[in-house]
Amino acid sequence: MADVTQRILALLATLQSGRAFSGDELAARLDVSPRTLRRDIDRLRGYGYPVQTQPGPGGHYRLTAGNALPPLVLDDDEAIATLLGLATLAATGSATEGSVDEAATRAYGKVDQYLPKRLRHRATQLRASLETSTSLGPSTSTDDLSTLADSIERRLIVTFDYSGKDGPSSSRRVEPHRQIHHHQRWYLLAWDTRKDEWRLFRIDRITRLQTSTSTYTPRPLPADTAVDYLRQGLNKHRNRVVLTVEAPLLAVADALKHQEAELAALDDRRTKVVLMDTWEWLLLSLAFLNADFTIHEPCDFRTACRAFGARLLDCE
């Protein structure tokens, strides 16, 4: 019986990856015969797991969504990764009621209740040993994220009030296309039907979100990905910078850990850097390295840095 139980759990863990598997692939992974595999699939269905079968050439087995939520099976590494992920997410906001970070805090306190006995001690050890530094960002409503996800899937136009960085709140009517998580912020990429253009909205600044019954036809994204479009907007007032830093790659990577930079080791002591930045922020980051550097482009960055260095030399 123990062998059957272990085999069923292994089968379930494999199917819960979300992809489709051929019968031969599953039988090989589990080291069982096709007949045993079919019996185990029938057992899973008997336990309430909706396993879909596609017969014939190109046939497969796939675990689909059902009306009920059967027990989730995680292996040891997945369970620990889940706890670590919840702990990290819980440290990113102010725990406002109904926010993502507050929900993560509650889930972090519950998930180990459902772990097998062999893992509960490891979870307790993890809690006792773990401290997570706070990296505060604005709290974002789980209801808003869920509502927008549903609207994107069903292609429904939404309306909301939006508080911009500057100025009063305004009413918006948009076609929602993507939600983006970037640098502790949640964004919505949407087509603004009144302004007739693509816009990015901070979801924490959205209030009175409502879904309409009007549908829309999906539009091609304005960039390869929604993240690319967001980066273009964030980098709008920045320049492409190419420089060589007289320091090892790992040291440079640590100094630029909060920036999206392309790094390449030229040798053990020199690193090529390509990034989007302003010269002021670039100098601030490089100041922590205590290393020489050469700015190859743009030229006006070299001029600005020389002028700043001259001002420093004039200080008494």
Coordinates of C-alpha atoms in Angstrom, one line a residue:
M1 CA 0.0 0.0 0.0
A2 CA 2.9 2.4 0.8
D3 CA 4.3 1.9 -2.7
V4 CA 0.9 2.6 -4.2
T5 CA 0.5 5.8 -2.1
Q6 CA 4.0 7.0 -3.0
R7 CA 3.3 6.3 -6.7
I8 CA 0.0 8.2 -6.6
L9 CA 1.6 11.2 -4.9
A10 CA 4.4 11.2 -7.5
L11 CA 1.9 11.1 -10.3
L12 CA -0.1 13.9 -8.7
A13 CA 3.0 16.1 -8.2
T14 CA 3.9 15.6 -11.8
L15 CA 0.5 16.4 -13.2
Q16 CA 0.2 19.5 -11.0
S17 CA 3.0 21.1 -13.0
G18 CA 0.2 22.1 -15.3
R19 CA 1.5 20.7 -18.6
A20 CA 0.2 17.7 -20.6
F21 CA 2.0 14.4 -20.6
S22 CA 1.8 11.5 -22.9
G23 CA 1.1 8.1 -21.4
D24 CA 4.6 6.8 -22.4
E25 CA 6.2 9.8 -20.8
L26 CA 4.3 9.4 -17.5
A27 CA 4.9 5.7 -17.4
A28 CA 8.7 6.2 -17.9
R29 CA 8.8 9.0 -15.3
L30 CA 7.1 6.8 -12.7
D31 CA 8.7 3.6 -13.8
V32 CA 5.4 1.7 -14.2
S33 CA 3.6 -0.1 -16.9
P34 CA 0.9 1.6 -19.1
R35 CA -1.7 -0.6 -17.4
T36 CA -0.6 0.5 -13.9
L37 CA -0.6 4.1 -15.0
R38 CA -4.2 3.8 -16.2
R39 CA -5.2 2.4 -12.9
D40 CA -3.5 5.2 -11.0
I41 CA -5.2 7.8 -13.2
D42 CA -8.5 6.2 -12.3
R43 CA -7.6 6.3 -8.6
L44 CA -6.8 10.1 -8.9
R45 CA -10.2 10.7 -10.5
G46 CA -11.8 8.7 -7.7
Y47 CA -10.2 11.1 -5.2
G48 CA -11.7 14.1 -7.0
Y49 CA -8.8 15.2 -9.2
P50 CA -10.1 16.1 -12.7
V51 CA -7.6 14.3 -15.0
Q52 CA -8.4 15.0 -18.6
T53 CA -7.5 12.3 -21.2
Q54 CA -6.9 13.0 -24.9
P55 CA -6.9 9.7 -26.8
G56 CA -5.3 8.8 -30.1
P57 CA -2.1 10.1 -31.8
G58 CA -0.7 13.0 -29.8
G59 CA -2.8 11.9 -26.9
H60 CA -2.0 13.1 -23.4
Y61 CA -3.1 13.3 -19.7
R62 CA -3.6 16.7 -18.1
L63 CA -4.9 17.9 -14.7
T64 CA -7.6 20.5 -15.3
A65 CA -9.5 22.9 -13.1
G66 CA -12.5 21.4 -11.3
N67 CA -15.4 22.6 -9.2
A68 CA -13.8 21.7 -6.0
L69 CA -10.3 22.2 -4.6
P70 CA -8.6 18.8 -3.8
P71 CA -5.6 18.8 -1.5
L72 CA -2.5 20.5 -3.0
V73 CA 0.5 18.2 -3.1
L74 CA 3.9 19.9 -2.7
D75 CA 7.3 18.2 -2.6
D76 CA 9.7 19.3 0.1
D77 CA 11.5 22.0 -1.9
E78 CA 8.2 23.4 -3.3
A79 CA 6.8 23.7 0.3
I80 CA 9.9 25.6 1.6
A81 CA 9.9 27.8 -1.5
T82 CA 6.2 28.6 -0.9
L83 CA 7.0 29.7 2.7
L84 CA 9.9 31.8 1.5
G85 CA 7.8 33.4 -1.2
L86 CA 5.1 34.4 1.2
A87 CA 7.6 35.7 3.7
T88 CA 9.2 37.9 1.0
L89 CA 5.8 39.2 -0.3
A90 CA 4.6 39.9 3.3
A91 CA 7.6 42.3 3.8
T92 CA 6.8 44.5 0.8
G93 CA 3.8 46.6 2.1
S94 CA 2.2 48.2 5.1
A95 CA -0.2 45.2 5.7
T96 CA -3.3 47.3 4.9
E97 CA -6.4 45.2 5.3
G98 CA -7.3 43.5 2.0
S99 CA -3.9 44.1 0.5
V100 CA -1.7 41.5 -1.2
D101 CA 1.0 41.8 1.5
E102 CA -1.5 41.4 4.3
A103 CA -2.9 38.3 2.6
A104 CA 0.6 36.9 2.3
T105 CA 1.2 37.5 6.0
R106 CA -2.0 35.6 6.9
A107 CA -1.2 32.8 4.5
Y108 CA 2.4 32.5 5.8
G109 CA 0.9 31.8 9.2
K110 CA -1.4 29.0 7.9
V111 CA 0.3 27.1 5.2
D112 CA 2.4 25.0 7.5
Q113 CA -0.8 23.6 9.1
Y114 CA -1.3 21.7 5.8
L115 CA 2.2 20.4 5.5
P116 CA 3.0 16.7 6.2
K117 CA 4.4 16.0 9.6
R118 CA 7.9 15.4 8.2
L119 CA 8.0 19.0 6.9
R120 CA 6.4 20.8 9.9
H121 CA 9.6 20.8 11.9
R122 CA 11.5 22.2 8.9
A123 CA 8.9 24.9 8.6
T124 CA 9.3 25.7 12.3
Q125 CA 13.0 25.9 11.9
L126 CA 12.7 28.1 8.9
R127 CA 10.4 30.6 10.8
A128 CA 12.8 30.7 13.7
S129 CA 15.9 31.3 11.6
L130 CA 14.4 33.8 9.1
E131 CA 14.3 37.5 9.2
T132 CA 13.1 39.5 6.2
S133 CA 14.2 43.1 5.6
T134 CA 11.3 45.4 4.9
S135 CA 11.2 46.8 1.4
L136 CA 8.1 48.9 1.6
G137 CA 5.9 49.6 -1.4
P138 CA 2.3 50.8 -1.6
S139 CA -0.2 48.2 -0.5
T140 CA -2.4 47.0 -3.4
S141 CA -5.9 45.5 -3.0
T142 CA -6.2 41.8 -3.8
D143 CA -9.8 42.5 -4.9
D144 CA -8.6 45.0 -7.5
L145 CA -6.0 42.6 -8.8
S146 CA -8.5 39.8 -9.0
T147 CA -11.1 42.1 -10.7
L148 CA -8.6 43.3 -13.3
A149 CA -7.5 39.7 -14.0
D150 CA -11.1 38.6 -14.6
S151 CA -11.7 41.7 -16.8
I152 CA -8.6 41.0 -18.8
E153 CA -9.6 37.3 -19.4
R154 CA -13.2 38.2 -20.3
R155 CA -12.2 41.3 -22.3
L156 CA -14.4 43.6 -20.3
I157 CA -14.0 47.4 -20.2
V158 CA -13.5 48.8 -16.7
T159 CA -14.0 52.2 -15.1
F160 CA -12.3 53.7 -12.1
D161 CA -11.1 56.9 -10.5
Y162 CA -7.4 57.5 -10.7
S163 CA -5.1 59.7 -8.6
G164 CA -2.1 60.7 -10.6
K165 CA 1.3 61.7 -9.2
D166 CA 0.3 65.3 -9.5
G167 CA -3.1 66.8 -9.7
P168 CA -6.6 65.7 -8.7
S169 CA -8.4 62.4 -9.3
S170 CA -9.9 61.7 -12.7
S171 CA -12.4 59.2 -14.1
R172 CA -11.1 56.6 -16.5
R173 CA -12.6 54.1 -18.9
V174 CA -10.1 51.6 -20.2
E175 CA -9.6 48.3 -21.9
P176 CA -7.3 46.4 -19.5
H177 CA -4.6 44.2 -21.1
R178 CA -1.9 43.3 -18.6
Q179 CA -1.0 43.6 -14.9
I180 CA 2.7 44.2 -14.2
H181 CA 4.7 43.8 -11.0
H182 CA 7.9 45.8 -11.1
H183 CA 10.1 47.3 -8.3
Q184 CA 7.5 46.7 -5.6
R185 CA 4.8 48.4 -7.6
W186 CA 1.7 47.0 -9.4
Y187 CA 0.8 48.5 -12.8
L188 CA -2.0 48.2 -15.2
L189 CA -1.3 48.5 -19.0
A190 CA -4.6 49.6 -20.6
W191 CA -6.0 51.3 -23.6
D192 CA -7.7 54.6 -22.5
T193 CA -10.8 54.8 -24.6
R194 CA -11.3 58.5 -24.0
K195 CA -7.7 59.6 -24.7
D196 CA -7.4 57.0 -27.4
E197 CA -3.9 55.9 -26.4
W198 CA -2.0 53.3 -24.3
R199 CA -1.6 54.3 -20.7
L200 CA 0.1 52.8 -17.6
F201 CA -1.7 53.1 -14.2
R202 CA -0.4 52.4 -10.7
I203 CA -3.0 50.0 -9.3
D204 CA -2.6 51.3 -5.8
R205 CA -3.9 54.7 -7.0
I206 CA -7.0 53.1 -8.5
T207 CA -10.3 53.5 -6.6
R208 CA -14.0 52.7 -7.3
L209 CA -13.0 50.1 -9.8
Q210 CA -16.0 48.7 -11.6
T211 CA -16.4 46.2 -14.4
S212 CA -18.8 47.0 -17.3
T213 CA -20.7 44.7 -19.6
S214 CA -19.0 46.2 -22.6
T215 CA -16.4 44.0 -24.3
Y216 CA -13.4 44.9 -26.4
T217 CA -11.3 43.3 -29.1
P218 CA -7.7 42.8 -27.9
R219 CA -5.1 45.1 -29.4
P220 CA -1.5 44.3 -30.3
L221 CA 0.7 45.4 -27.4
P222 CA 2.7 48.6 -28.0
A223 CA 6.0 46.7 -27.2
D224 CA 7.2 43.1 -27.2
T225 CA 5.9 42.8 -23.7
A226 CA 4.1 44.9 -21.2
V227 CA 7.2 45.0 -19.0
D228 CA 9.2 46.4 -22.0
Y229 CA 6.6 49.2 -22.4
L230 CA 6.8 50.0 -18.7
R231 CA 10.5 50.2 -18.8
Q232 CA 10.4 52.5 -21.8
G233 CA 8.2 54.8 -19.8
L234 CA 10.3 54.7 -16.7
N235 CA 13.5 55.3 -18.8
K236 CA 11.9 58.1 -20.8
H237 CA 14.1 60.8 -19.1
R238 CA 17.2 58.6 -18.9
N239 CA 20.1 58.0 -21.3
R240 CA 21.8 54.9 -22.5
V241 CA 25.2 54.8 -20.8
V242 CA 28.2 52.7 -21.7
L243 CA 31.2 52.6 -19.3
T244 CA 34.1 50.5 -18.1
V245 CA 34.5 50.1 -14.3
E246 CA 37.9 49.1 -12.9
A247 CA 36.4 46.6 -10.5
P248 CA 35.4 42.9 -10.7
L249 CA 32.0 42.0 -12.1
L250 CA 30.5 40.8 -8.8
A251 CA 31.5 44.1 -7.0
V252 CA 29.9 46.1 -9.8
A253 CA 26.8 44.0 -9.8
D254 CA 26.4 44.6 -6.0
A255 CA 26.8 48.4 -6.5
L256 CA 24.2 48.4 -9.3
K257 CA 21.8 45.9 -7.7
H258 CA 18.8 48.2 -7.9
Q259 CA 19.4 49.0 -11.6
E260 CA 18.8 47.0 -14.7
A261 CA 22.3 46.9 -16.1
E262 CA 24.0 44.6 -18.6
L263 CA 27.3 43.6 -17.2
A264 CA 30.2 41.8 -18.9
A265 CA 33.6 40.9 -17.4
L266 CA 36.4 42.2 -19.5
D267 CA 38.9 40.5 -17.3
D268 CA 39.3 39.7 -13.5
R269 CA 39.4 43.4 -12.6
R270 CA 37.4 45.3 -15.3
T271 CA 33.7 45.3 -16.1
K272 CA 31.8 46.7 -19.0
V273 CA 28.4 48.2 -18.0
V274 CA 25.5 49.2 -20.2
L275 CA 22.4 50.7 -18.6
M276 CA 19.8 53.5 -18.8
D277 CA 20.4 56.2 -16.2
T278 CA 21.0 59.8 -15.4
W279 CA 24.5 60.9 -14.6
E280 CA 23.5 62.0 -11.1
W281 CA 22.1 58.5 -10.1
L282 CA 25.0 56.8 -11.9
L283 CA 27.6 58.7 -9.9
L284 CA 25.7 57.9 -6.6
S285 CA 25.9 54.2 -7.3
L286 CA 29.5 54.2 -8.5
A287 CA 30.6 56.2 -5.4
F288 CA 30.2 53.1 -3.3
L289 CA 32.7 51.2 -5.4
N290 CA 35.8 53.3 -4.8
A291 CA 36.9 52.4 -8.3
D292 CA 38.0 54.3 -11.4
F293 CA 35.7 54.3 -14.4
T294 CA 35.6 55.5 -17.9
I295 CA 32.4 56.7 -19.5
H296 CA 32.4 55.9 -23.2
E297 CA 29.0 57.3 -24.0
P298 CA 27.2 59.7 -24.0
C299 CA 29.6 62.6 -24.2
D300 CA 27.5 65.0 -22.1
F301 CA 27.8 62.5 -19.2
R302 CA 31.6 62.9 -19.2
T303 CA 31.2 66.6 -19.3
A304 CA 28.7 66.6 -16.4
C305 CA 30.9 64.3 -14.3
R306 CA 34.0 66.4 -14.9
A307 CA 32.1 69.6 -13.9
F308 CA 30.9 67.9 -10.7
G309 CA 34.4 66.7 -9.9
A310 CA 35.7 70.2 -10.3
R311 CA 33.0 71.5 -7.9
L312 CA 34.1 68.9 -5.3
L313 CA 37.7 69.9 -5.7
D314 CA 36.8 73.5 -5.0
C315 CA 35.0 72.6 -1.7
E316 CA 36.9 73.7 1.4

